[in-house]
PDB file of C-alpha atoms in Angstrom:
ATOM      1  CA  MET A   8      -0.018   0.054  -0.028  1.00  0.00           C
ATOM      2  CA  LEU A   9       1.318   3.401  -1.009  1.00  0.00           C
ATOM      3  CA  LYS A  10       1.735   6.064   1.777  1.00  0.00           C
ATOM      4  CA  ASN A  11      -0.847   8.391   0.232  1.00  0.00           C
ATOM      5  CA  GLN A  12      -3.435   5.560   0.188  1.00  0.00           C
ATOM      6  CA  PHE A  13      -2.922   4.935   3.842  1.00  0.00           C
ATOM      7  CA  PHE A  14      -3.517   8.602   4.661  1.00  0.00           C
ATOM      8  CA  GLU A  15      -6.689   8.588   2.575  1.00  0.00           C
ATOM      9  CA  ILE A  16      -8.013   5.612   4.638  1.00  0.00           C
ATOM     10  CA  GLN A  17      -7.107   7.504   7.850  1.00  0.00           C
ATOM     11  CA  ASN A  18      -8.971  10.557   6.554  1.00  0.00           C
ATOM     12  CA  PHE A  19     -12.032   8.417   5.567  1.00  0.00           C
ATOM     13  CA  VAL A  20     -12.201   6.936   9.062  1.00  0.00           C
ATOM     14  CA  ALA A  21     -11.970  10.364  10.650  1.00  0.00           C
ATOM     15  CA  VAL A  22     -14.826  11.787   8.603  1.00  0.00           C
ATOM     16  CA  ALA A  23     -16.960   8.740   9.264  1.00  0.00           C
ATOM     17  CA  GLN A  24     -16.377   8.961  13.025  1.00  0.00           C
ATOM     18  CA  ALA A  25     -16.855  12.752  13.184  1.00  0.00           C
ATOM     19  CA  GLY A  26     -19.901  12.775  10.803  1.00  0.00           C
ATOM     20  CA  SER A  27     -18.583  16.058   9.454  1.00  0.00           C
ATOM     21  CA  PHE A  28     -15.815  17.117   7.017  1.00  0.00           C
ATOM     22  CA  THR A  29     -15.279  20.321   9.028  1.00  0.00           C
ATOM     23  CA  SER A  30     -14.793  18.602  12.371  1.00  0.00           C
ATOM     24  CA  ALA A  31     -12.609  15.919  10.900  1.00  0.00           C
ATOM     25  CA  ALA A  32     -10.410  18.467   9.081  1.00  0.00           C
ATOM     26  CA  GLN A  33      -9.907  20.360  12.244  1.00  0.00           C
ATOM     27  CA  ALA A  34      -8.950  17.142  14.156  1.00  0.00           C
ATOM     28  CA  LEU A  35      -6.586  16.112  11.269  1.00  0.00           C
ATOM     29  CA  GLY A  36      -4.987  19.636  11.040  1.00  0.00           C
ATOM     30  CA  MET A  37      -5.804  20.067   7.416  1.00  0.00           C
ATOM     31  CA  THR A  38      -8.193  22.271   5.338  1.00  0.00           C
ATOM     32  CA  GLY A  39     -11.766  21.152   4.474  1.00  0.00           C
ATOM     33  CA  SER A  40     -10.879  21.423   0.754  1.00  0.00           C
ATOM     34  CA  ALA A  41      -7.839  19.167   1.077  1.00  0.00           C
ATOM     35  CA  LEU A  42      -9.818  16.588   3.044  1.00  0.00           C
ATOM     36  CA  SER A  43     -12.618  16.589   0.429  1.00  0.00           C
ATOM     37  CA  LYS A  44     -10.058  16.058  -2.292  1.00  0.00           C
ATOM     38  CA  SER A  45      -8.518  13.145  -0.322  1.00  0.00           C
ATOM     39  CA  ILE A  46     -11.934  11.446   0.047  1.00  0.00           C
ATOM     40  CA  LEU A  47     -12.731  11.948  -3.629  1.00  0.00           C
ATOM     41  CA  ARG A  48      -9.410  10.315  -4.658  1.00  0.00           C
ATOM     42  CA  LEU A  49     -10.307   7.347  -2.427  1.00  0.00           C
ATOM     43  CA  GLU A  50     -13.782   7.037  -3.886  1.00  0.00           C
ATOM     44  CA  THR A  51     -12.377   7.288  -7.420  1.00  0.00           C
ATOM     45  CA  ARG A  52      -9.762   4.537  -6.657  1.00  0.00           C
ATOM     46  CA  LEU A  53     -12.394   2.242  -5.092  1.00  0.00           C
ATOM     47  CA  GLY A  54     -15.000   3.008  -7.803  1.00  0.00           C
ATOM     48  CA  THR A  55     -17.825   3.690  -5.314  1.00  0.00           C
ATOM     49  CA  LYS A  56     -19.351   6.446  -3.324  1.00  0.00           C
ATOM     50  CA  LEU A  57     -18.649   6.258   0.408  1.00  0.00           C
ATOM     51  CA  PHE A  58     -20.571   9.254   1.751  1.00  0.00           C
ATOM     52  CA  HIS A  59     -23.962  10.911   1.184  1.00  0.00           C
ATOM     53  CA  ARG A  60     -23.317  14.637   1.497  1.00  0.00           C
ATOM     54  CA  THR A  61     -25.895  17.335   2.191  1.00  0.00           C
ATOM     55  CA  THR A  62     -25.473  20.849   3.447  1.00  0.00           C
ATOM     56  CA  ARG A  63     -26.387  19.695   6.942  1.00  0.00           C
ATOM     57  CA  ARG A  64     -24.859  16.253   7.454  1.00  0.00           C
ATOM     58  CA  VAL A  65     -22.610  13.549   6.071  1.00  0.00           C
ATOM     59  CA  THR A  66     -23.618   9.909   6.288  1.00  0.00           C
ATOM     60  CA  LEU A  67     -22.107   6.678   5.070  1.00  0.00           C
ATOM     61  CA  THR A  68     -23.446   4.779   2.018  1.00  0.00           C
ATOM     62  CA  ASN A  69     -23.920   1.015   2.302  1.00  0.00           C
ATOM     63  CA  ASP A  70     -20.518   0.520   0.734  1.00  0.00           C
ATOM     64  CA  GLY A  71     -18.976   3.169   2.943  1.00  0.00           C
ATOM     65  CA  ASP A  72     -20.419   1.477   6.061  1.00  0.00           C
ATOM     66  CA  ALA A  73     -18.950  -1.894   5.033  1.00  0.00           C
ATOM     67  CA  TYR A  74     -15.619  -0.314   4.080  1.00  0.00           C
ATOM     68  CA  LEU A  75     -15.459   1.438   7.467  1.00  0.00           C
ATOM     69  CA  SER A  76     -15.754  -1.851   9.339  1.00  0.00           C
ATOM     70  CA  ASP A  77     -12.910  -3.357   7.271  1.00  0.00           C
ATOM     71  CA  CYS A  78     -10.756  -0.249   7.820  1.00  0.00           C
ATOM     72  CA  ARG A  79     -11.285  -0.413  11.621  1.00  0.00           C
ATOM     73  CA  ASN A  80     -10.337  -4.091  11.637  1.00  0.00           C
ATOM     74  CA  ALA A  81      -7.181  -3.404   9.639  1.00  0.00           C
ATOM     75  CA  MET A  82      -6.145  -0.500  11.862  1.00  0.00           C
ATOM     76  CA  ALA A  83      -6.772  -2.574  14.976  1.00  0.00           C
ATOM     77  CA  ILE A  84      -4.386  -5.247  13.629  1.00  0.00           C
ATOM     78  CA  LEU A  85      -1.769  -2.520  12.986  1.00  0.00           C
ATOM     79  CA  ASP A  86      -2.202  -1.100  16.483  1.00  0.00           C
ATOM     80  CA  GLU A  87      -1.751  -4.593  17.966  1.00  0.00           C
ATOM     81  CA  ALA A  88       1.415  -5.062  15.963  1.00  0.00           C
ATOM     82  CA  GLU A  89       2.876  -1.885  17.228  1.00  0.00           C
ATOM     83  CA  ASN A  90       1.910  -2.731  20.836  1.00  0.00           C
ATOM     84  CA  ARG A  91       3.499  -6.150  20.413  1.00  0.00           C
ATOM     85  CA  LEU A  92       6.783  -4.661  19.226  1.00  0.00           C
ATOM     86  CA  GLY A  93       6.683  -2.060  21.866  1.00  0.00           C
ATOM     87  CA  SER A  94       6.193  -4.692  24.508  1.00  0.00           C
ATOM     88  CA  ALA A  95       9.237  -6.600  23.185  1.00  0.00           C
ATOM     89  CA  GLN A  96      11.376  -3.590  24.023  1.00  0.00           C
ATOM     90  CA  GLN A  97      10.109  -3.336  27.613  1.00  0.00           C
ATOM     91  CA  LEU A  98      12.011  -4.840  30.585  1.00  0.00           C
ATOM     92  CA  PRO A  99      10.547  -8.077  31.830  1.00  0.00           C
ATOM     93  CA  ALA A 100       8.398  -7.434  34.903  1.00  0.00           C
ATOM     94  CA  GLY A 101       5.761  -9.330  36.826  1.00  0.00           C
ATOM     95  CA  ARG A 102       5.207 -12.892  37.968  1.00  0.00           C
ATOM     96  CA  VAL A 103       5.592 -16.050  35.837  1.00  0.00           C
ATOM     97  CA  ARG A 104       4.214 -19.292  37.099  1.00  0.00           C
ATOM     98  CA  ILE A 105       6.478 -22.225  35.944  1.00  0.00           C
ATOM     99  CA  ASP A 106       6.052 -25.986  36.453  1.00  0.00           C
ATOM    100  CA  LEU A 107       9.117 -28.251  36.103  1.00  0.00           C
ATOM    101  CA  PRO A 108       9.833 -31.976  36.220  1.00  0.00           C
ATOM    102  CA  THR A 109      10.954 -32.836  39.813  1.00  0.00           C
ATOM    103  CA  ALA A 110      14.519 -34.008  39.665  1.00  0.00           C
ATOM    104  CA  PHE A 111      15.501 -32.755  36.288  1.00  0.00           C
ATOM    105  CA  GLY A 112      13.927 -29.382  36.916  1.00  0.00           C
ATOM    106  CA  ARG A 113      15.747 -28.931  40.276  1.00  0.00           C
ATOM    107  CA  ARG A 114      19.111 -30.122  38.948  1.00  0.00           C
ATOM    108  CA  TYR A 115      19.344 -28.565  35.513  1.00  0.00           C
ATOM    109  CA  ILE A 116      16.713 -25.892  34.952  1.00  0.00           C
ATOM    110  CA  LEU A 117      16.204 -24.149  38.315  1.00  0.00           C
ATOM    111  CA  PRO A 118      19.810 -22.725  38.516  1.00  0.00           C
ATOM    112  CA  SER A 119      19.372 -20.990  35.080  1.00  0.00           C
ATOM    113  CA  LEU A 120      16.038 -19.599  36.171  1.00  0.00           C
ATOM    114  CA  ILE A 121      17.472 -18.224  39.437  1.00  0.00           C
ATOM    115  CA  ASP A 122      20.221 -16.627  37.467  1.00  0.00           C
ATOM    116  CA  LEU A 123      17.694 -15.090  35.122  1.00  0.00           C
ATOM    117  CA  SER A 124      15.835 -13.507  38.091  1.00  0.00           C
ATOM    118  CA  THR A 125      19.037 -11.858  39.193  1.00  0.00           C
ATOM    119  CA  ARG A 126      19.452 -10.268  35.816  1.00  0.00           C
ATOM    120  CA  TYR A 127      15.949  -8.888  35.773  1.00  0.00           C
ATOM    121  CA  GLU A 128      15.073  -7.388  39.202  1.00  0.00           C
ATOM    122  CA  GLN A 129      11.387  -6.913  38.349  1.00  0.00           C
ATOM    123  CA  LEU A 130      10.885 -10.525  37.205  1.00  0.00           C
ATOM    124  CA  GLU A 131       9.095 -12.675  39.764  1.00  0.00           C
ATOM    125  CA  LEU A 132       8.941 -16.440  39.588  1.00  0.00           C
ATOM    126  CA  SER A 133       6.578 -18.963  41.139  1.00  0.00           C
ATOM    127  CA  ILE A 134       8.062 -22.442  40.483  1.00  0.00           C
ATOM    128  CA  THR A 135       6.486 -25.820  41.268  1.00  0.00           C
ATOM    129  CA  PHE A 136       7.866 -29.335  40.576  1.00  0.00           C
ATOM    130  CA  SER A 137       5.716 -32.172  39.322  1.00  0.00           C
ATOM    131  CA  ASP A 138       6.187 -35.203  37.199  1.00  0.00           C
ATOM    132  CA  ARG A 139       2.449 -35.525  36.474  1.00  0.00           C
ATOM    133  CA  THR A 140       0.702 -33.804  33.647  1.00  0.00           C
ATOM    134  CA  THR A 141      -0.985 -30.654  34.875  1.00  0.00           C
ATOM    135  CA  ASP A 142      -3.585 -28.530  33.052  1.00  0.00           C
ATOM    136  CA  LEU A 143      -1.934 -25.100  32.559  1.00  0.00           C
ATOM    137  CA  MET A 144      -5.210 -23.229  32.372  1.00  0.00           C
ATOM    138  CA  ASP A 145      -6.890 -24.938  35.311  1.00  0.00           C
ATOM    139  CA  ASP A 146      -3.853 -24.759  37.511  1.00  0.00           C
ATOM    140  CA  GLY A 147      -2.855 -21.201  36.624  1.00  0.00           C
ATOM    141  CA  ILE A 148       0.508 -22.204  35.075  1.00  0.00           C
ATOM    142  CA  ASP A 149       2.092 -19.863  32.560  1.00  0.00           C
ATOM    143  CA  LEU A 150       4.820 -22.249  31.316  1.00  0.00           C
ATOM    144  CA  ALA A 151       5.833 -25.787  31.885  1.00  0.00           C
ATOM    145  CA  VAL A 152       8.672 -28.184  30.912  1.00  0.00           C
ATOM    146  CA  ARG A 153       7.288 -31.611  30.073  1.00  0.00           C
ATOM    147  CA  VAL A 154       9.156 -34.873  29.501  1.00  0.00           C
ATOM    148  CA  GLY A 155       7.251 -37.323  27.275  1.00  0.00           C
ATOM    149  CA  PRO A 156       4.867 -37.134  24.303  1.00  0.00           C
ATOM    150  CA  LEU A 157       2.387 -34.297  24.153  1.00  0.00           C
ATOM    151  CA  GLY A 158      -1.295 -34.484  23.339  1.00  0.00           C
ATOM    152  CA  ASN A 159      -2.903 -32.431  20.515  1.00  0.00           C
ATOM    153  CA  ASN A 160      -3.936 -29.332  22.326  1.00  0.00           C
ATOM    154  CA  LEU A 161      -4.581 -26.325  19.988  1.00  0.00           C
ATOM    155  CA  ASP A 162      -4.615 -23.954  22.910  1.00  0.00           C
ATOM    156  CA  LEU A 163      -0.919 -24.591  23.717  1.00  0.00           C
ATOM    157  CA  VAL A 164       2.391 -23.794  22.043  1.00  0.00           C
ATOM    158  CA  ALA A 165       5.248 -26.245  22.352  1.00  0.00           C
ATOM    159  CA  ARG A 166       8.945 -25.834  21.635  1.00  0.00           C
ATOM    160  CA  ARG A 167      11.085 -28.967  21.586  1.00  0.00           C
ATOM    161  CA  LEU A 168      14.182 -28.654  23.853  1.00  0.00           C
ATOM    162  CA  GLY A 169      15.711 -32.084  23.362  1.00  0.00           C
ATOM    163  CA  GLU A 170      15.082 -35.667  24.442  1.00  0.00           C
ATOM    164  CA  HIS A 171      15.969 -37.988  27.329  1.00  0.00           C
ATOM    165  CA  ARG A 172      17.355 -41.428  26.654  1.00  0.00           C
ATOM    166  CA  ARG A 173      16.546 -44.036  29.299  1.00  0.00           C
ATOM    167  CA  VAL A 174      18.159 -47.259  30.385  1.00  0.00           C
ATOM    168  CA  ILE A 175      17.045 -50.296  32.396  1.00  0.00           C
ATOM    169  CA  CYS A 176      19.348 -50.910  35.300  1.00  0.00           C
ATOM    170  CA  GLY A 177      19.611 -52.695  38.626  1.00  0.00           C
ATOM    171  CA  ALA A 178      21.976 -53.068  41.587  1.00  0.00           C
ATOM    172  CA  PRO A 179      24.673 -55.737  41.399  1.00  0.00           C
ATOM    173  CA  SER A 180      23.164 -57.410  44.540  1.00  0.00           C
ATOM    174  CA  TYR A 181      19.796 -57.626  42.882  1.00  0.00           C
ATOM    175  CA  LEU A 182      21.164 -58.999  39.570  1.00  0.00           C
ATOM    176  CA  GLU A 183      23.235 -61.607  41.470  1.00  0.00           C
ATOM    177  CA  ARG A 184      20.143 -62.708  43.361  1.00  0.00           C
ATOM    178  CA  ARG A 185      17.649 -62.686  40.445  1.00  0.00           C
ATOM    179  CA  GLY A 186      19.828 -63.059  37.354  1.00  0.00           C
ATOM    180  CA  VAL A 187      20.541 -60.700  34.416  1.00  0.00           C
ATOM    181  CA  PRO A 188      17.757 -60.551  31.854  1.00  0.00           C
ATOM    182  CA  GLN A 189      19.008 -61.419  28.341  1.00  0.00           C
ATOM    183  CA  VAL A 190      15.824 -60.666  26.301  1.00  0.00           C
ATOM    184  CA  ALA A 191      12.816 -58.491  26.877  1.00  0.00           C
ATOM    185  CA  GLU A 192      10.603 -61.392  27.842  1.00  0.00           C
ATOM    186  CA  ASP A 193      12.892 -62.071  30.803  1.00  0.00           C
ATOM    187  CA  LEU A 194      11.558 -58.876  32.422  1.00  0.00           C
ATOM    188  CA  ARG A 195       8.409 -60.763  33.294  1.00  0.00           C
ATOM    189  CA  GLN A 196      10.361 -62.717  35.915  1.00  0.00           C
ATOM    190  CA  HIS A 197      11.720 -59.688  37.568  1.00  0.00           C
ATOM    191  CA  ASP A 198      10.636 -57.113  40.189  1.00  0.00           C
ATOM    192  CA  CYS A 199      10.231 -53.725  38.558  1.00  0.00           C
ATOM    193  CA  VAL A 200      10.103 -50.279  40.114  1.00  0.00           C
ATOM    194  CA  VAL A 201       8.070 -47.745  38.166  1.00  0.00           C
ATOM    195  CA  GLY A 202       6.672 -44.269  38.567  1.00  0.00           C
ATOM    196  CA  TRP A 203       3.129 -43.670  39.791  1.00  0.00           C
ATOM    197  CA  PRO A 204       0.768 -45.046  37.151  1.00  0.00           C
ATOM    198  CA  LEU A 205      -1.473 -42.824  35.117  1.00  0.00           C
ATOM    199  CA  GLY A 206      -4.185 -45.270  34.282  1.00  0.00           C
ATOM    200  CA  GLN A 207      -2.238 -47.223  31.638  1.00  0.00           C
ATOM    201  CA  ARG A 208      -0.770 -50.642  31.952  1.00  0.00           C
ATOM    202  CA  PRO A 209       2.879 -50.490  33.101  1.00  0.00           C
ATOM    203  CA  SER A 210       5.239 -51.235  30.214  1.00  0.00           C
ATOM    204  CA  TRP A 211       8.741 -50.430  28.936  1.00  0.00           C
ATOM    205  CA  LEU A 212       9.622 -49.765  25.360  1.00  0.00           C
ATOM    206  CA  LEU A 213      12.308 -52.083  23.877  1.00  0.00           C
ATOM    207  CA  LYS A 214      13.362 -53.227  20.376  1.00  0.00           C
ATOM    208  CA  ASN A 215      12.242 -56.647  19.207  1.00  0.00           C
ATOM    209  CA  SER A 216      14.265 -59.101  17.114  1.00  0.00           C
ATOM    210  CA  GLU A 217      13.289 -57.159  13.936  1.00  0.00           C
ATOM    211  CA  GLY A 218      14.482 -53.853  15.408  1.00  0.00           C
ATOM    212  CA  GLU A 219      10.962 -52.559  15.855  1.00  0.00           C
ATOM    213  CA  THR A 220       9.990 -50.798  19.012  1.00  0.00           C
ATOM    214  CA  GLU A 221       7.377 -52.636  21.177  1.00  0.00           C
ATOM    215  CA  ALA A 222       5.858 -52.039  24.617  1.00  0.00           C
ATOM    216  CA  TYR A 223       6.606 -54.891  26.983  1.00  0.00           C
ATOM    217  CA  GLU A 224       4.292 -55.260  30.000  1.00  0.00           C
ATOM    218  CA  ILE A 225       6.258 -55.675  33.221  1.00  0.00           C
ATOM    219  CA  PRO A 226       5.401 -56.975  36.678  1.00  0.00           C
ATOM    220  CA  VAL A 227       5.378 -54.023  39.146  1.00  0.00           C
ATOM    221  CA  ARG A 228       6.619 -54.454  42.728  1.00  0.00           C
ATOM    222  CA  HIS A 229       6.928 -50.839  43.705  1.00  0.00           C
ATOM    223  CA  GLU A 230       5.208 -47.667  42.458  1.00  0.00           C
ATOM    224  CA  ILE A 231       7.035 -44.541  43.475  1.00  0.00           C
ATOM    225  CA  GLY A 232       5.959 -41.003  42.353  1.00  0.00           C
ATOM    226  CA  ASP A 233       9.378 -39.462  42.349  1.00  0.00           C
ATOM    227  CA  CYS A 234      12.371 -40.408  40.096  1.00  0.00           C
ATOM    228  CA  GLU A 235      15.051 -39.760  42.756  1.00  0.00           C
ATOM    229  CA  ALA A 236      13.059 -42.037  45.135  1.00  0.00           C
ATOM    230  CA  ILE A 237      12.991 -44.678  42.291  1.00  0.00           C
ATOM    231  CA  LEU A 238      16.722 -44.330  42.021  1.00  0.00           C
ATOM    232  CA  ALA A 239      17.199 -44.854  45.753  1.00  0.00           C
ATOM    233  CA  ALA A 240      15.056 -47.996  45.674  1.00  0.00           C
ATOM    234  CA  THR A 241      16.900 -49.348  42.690  1.00  0.00           C
ATOM    235  CA  VAL A 242      20.359 -48.734  44.268  1.00  0.00           C
ATOM    236  CA  ALA A 243      19.072 -50.533  47.404  1.00  0.00           C
ATOM    237  CA  GLY A 244      18.414 -53.628  45.268  1.00  0.00           C
ATOM    238  CA  CYS A 245      14.602 -53.451  45.162  1.00  0.00           C
ATOM    239  CA  GLY A 246      14.405 -54.358  41.464  1.00  0.00           C
ATOM    240  CA  LEU A 247      14.980 -53.071  37.974  1.00  0.00           C
ATOM    241  CA  ALA A 248      13.972 -49.561  36.834  1.00  0.00           C
ATOM    242  CA  GLN A 249      13.951 -47.726  33.524  1.00  0.00           C
ATOM    243  CA  VAL A 250      15.318 -44.261  34.346  1.00  0.00           C
ATOM    244  CA  PRO A 251      16.900 -41.380  32.364  1.00  0.00           C
ATOM    245  CA  THR A 252      20.642 -41.675  31.901  1.00  0.00           C
ATOM    246  CA  TRP A 253      21.301 -38.269  33.411  1.00  0.00           C
ATOM    247  CA  LEU A 254      19.940 -39.541  36.662  1.00  0.00           C
ATOM    248  CA  VAL A 255      22.033 -42.678  36.942  1.00  0.00           C
ATOM    249  CA  GLU A 256      25.236 -41.870  35.023  1.00  0.00           C
ATOM    250  CA  ASP A 257      27.356 -41.498  38.223  1.00  0.00           C
ATOM    251  CA  HIS A 258      26.009 -44.785  39.541  1.00  0.00           C
ATOM    252  CA  LEU A 259      26.663 -46.531  36.270  1.00  0.00           C
ATOM    253  CA  ARG A 260      30.153 -45.110  36.289  1.00  0.00           C
ATOM    254  CA  SER A 261      30.870 -46.265  39.841  1.00  0.00           C
ATOM    255  CA  GLY A 262      29.311 -49.703  39.426  1.00  0.00           C
ATOM    256  CA  SER A 263      26.567 -49.231  42.054  1.00  0.00           C
ATOM    257  CA  LEU A 264      24.113 -49.803  39.232  1.00  0.00           C
ATOM    258  CA  VAL A 265      24.492 -51.967  36.104  1.00  0.00           C
ATOM    259  CA  SER A 266      22.562 -51.367  32.860  1.00  0.00           C
ATOM    260  CA  VAL A 267      20.847 -54.364  31.200  1.00  0.00           C
ATOM    261  CA  LEU A 268      19.382 -55.027  27.748  1.00  0.00           C
ATOM    262  CA  ASP A 269      21.416 -52.256  26.273  1.00  0.00           C
ATOM    263  CA  ASP A 270      21.213 -53.584  22.705  1.00  0.00           C
ATOM    264  CA  GLN A 271      17.432 -53.482  22.987  1.00  0.00           C
ATOM    265  CA  ALA A 272      17.033 -50.087  24.562  1.00  0.00           C
ATOM    266  CA  ALA A 273      14.738 -47.865  22.455  1.00  0.00           C
ATOM    267  CA  ASP A 274      13.070 -45.568  24.930  1.00  0.00           C
ATOM    268  CA  ALA A 275      13.704 -41.853  24.294  1.00  0.00           C
ATOM    269  CA  MET A 276      11.360 -39.206  25.691  1.00  0.00           C
ATOM    270  CA  PRO A 277      11.089 -35.760  24.147  1.00  0.00           C
ATOM    271  CA  VAL A 278      11.418 -32.650  26.289  1.00  0.00           C
ATOM    272  CA  HIS A 279       9.254 -29.645  25.527  1.00  0.00           C
ATOM    273  CA  ALA A 280       8.584 -26.166  26.868  1.00  0.00           C
ATOM    274  CA  ILE A 281       4.861 -25.447  26.681  1.00  0.00           C
ATOM    275  CA  TRP A 282       2.693 -22.404  27.196  1.00  0.00           C
ATOM    276  CA  ILE A 283      -0.783 -21.070  26.568  1.00  0.00           C
ATOM    277  CA  LYS A 284      -1.207 -19.559  23.123  1.00  0.00           C
ATOM    278  CA  THR A 285      -1.732 -15.789  23.103  1.00  0.00           C
ATOM    279  CA  PRO A 286      -1.739 -13.098  20.389  1.00  0.00           C
ATOM    280  CA  TYR A 287       1.740 -12.005  21.576  1.00  0.00           C
ATOM    281  CA  ILE A 288       4.333 -13.039  24.134  1.00  0.00           C
ATOM    282  CA  GLN A 289       4.814 -10.692  27.128  1.00  0.00           C
ATOM    283  CA  PRO A 290       8.401  -9.725  27.931  1.00  0.00           C
ATOM    284  CA  LYS A 291       8.426 -11.622  31.158  1.00  0.00           C
ATOM    285  CA  MET A 292       7.462 -14.840  29.318  1.00  0.00           C
ATOM    286  CA  ARG A 293       9.782 -14.171  26.389  1.00  0.00           C
ATOM    287  CA  VAL A 294      12.914 -14.048  28.590  1.00  0.00           C
ATOM    288  CA  VAL A 295      12.005 -17.345  30.294  1.00  0.00           C
ATOM    289  CA  ILE A 296      11.373 -19.075  26.981  1.00  0.00           C
ATOM    290  CA  GLU A 297      14.612 -17.714  25.511  1.00  0.00           C
ATOM    291  CA  GLU A 298      16.502 -18.849  28.598  1.00  0.00           C
ATOM    292  CA  LEU A 299      15.224 -22.393  28.187  1.00  0.00           C
ATOM    293  CA  LEU A 300      16.067 -22.465  24.503  1.00  0.00           C
ATOM    294  CA  GLN A 301      19.582 -21.152  25.122  1.00  0.00           C
ATOM    295  CA  LEU A 302      20.051 -23.634  27.970  1.00  0.00           C
ATOM    296  CA  ALA A 303      19.115 -26.519  25.589  1.00  0.00           C
ATOM    297  CA  GLN A 304      21.780 -25.364  23.088  1.00  0.00           C
ATOM    298  CA  VAL A 305      24.723 -25.222  25.529  1.00  0.00           C
ATOM    299  CA  PRO A 306      27.294 -27.846  24.582  1.00  0.00           C
ATOM    300  CA  GLY A 307      27.076 -30.786  27.034  1.00  0.00           C
ATOM    301  CA  SER A 308      23.656 -29.657  28.190  1.00  0.00           C
ATOM    302  CA  ARG A 309      21.416 -32.318  29.639  1.00  0.00           C
ATOM    303  CA  PHE A 310      18.901 -31.374  26.977  1.00  0.00           C
ATOM    304  CA  GLN A 311      21.263 -32.381  24.087  1.00  0.00           C
ATOM    305  CA  VAL A 312      20.077 -35.418  22.218  1.00  0.00           C
ATOM    306  CA  ASN A 313      23.215 -37.272  21.170  1.00  0.00           C
ATOM    307  CA  GLN A 314      25.499 -36.943  24.233  1.00  0.00           C
ATOM    308  CA  PRO A 315      26.676 -40.439  25.051  1.00  0.00           C
ATOM    309  CA  GLY A 316      25.993 -41.343  28.597  1.00  0.00           C
ATOM    310  CA  ILE A 317      23.913 -38.210  29.260  1.00  0.00           C
ATOM    311  CA  ILE A 318      20.736 -37.989  27.129  1.00  0.00           C
TER     312      ILE A 318
END
């Protein structure tokens, strides 16, 4: 759109709102003659009459009324775009409610968020930790980091941060007592420690003989709703557990845990940052999202996908 055309539209809206060429001209700081010529050029370009003019009043034609509605919508969009860009330049301020995975969030995300809050003194954080799926709208959560597949929710925005690789492992004392599983079917003869169930049958993903991923149902001895507590039970010899490698890498290195069925391991869980979809992102949310994305790109980060022994 040419600059003159935009001004013609502004002049048209001003006359329509004022109901008078004289009043509109005064508000726009131009002469009545110049304003009349501007409207005439617009009508000529559109090929239709926009106003009924009499000596006493100015009213919109049917085409003019429809055109006014479209012009107002277009100008509202432009105003919103300017407000959005203006907000991006503001300092982050206000409270952001964030929900993080328990152990992973405490270990690898919380320190960066604390550092972020020291850089922006007006940024306020409310942080909770949960390994269960929460409803952002119902629970008043602005942003969450989730491990695992996401549902198809059109009200949410998701940005992939990376993925966690998981291993099946047990304590040497347990494996000596119960034996080392050689194939996936052997798991049915073992005690398994799992997270708190969410209504589905407990199973672990492993590759079959054709290299395809399958879910193998497992016998559950202990259900524990915290991954660090699962780790403690596994180290104590309570059974086998399928846990993220970042959680057990030190134990695998020291020998207090031993991984099994490594050649069949196939379980990798995606990690996403999710938030409620809005017309634009407020500065306080923008800096948190950018911090998470930058954290995921740091070499050696626990978000990185192909880091041997990590994720």
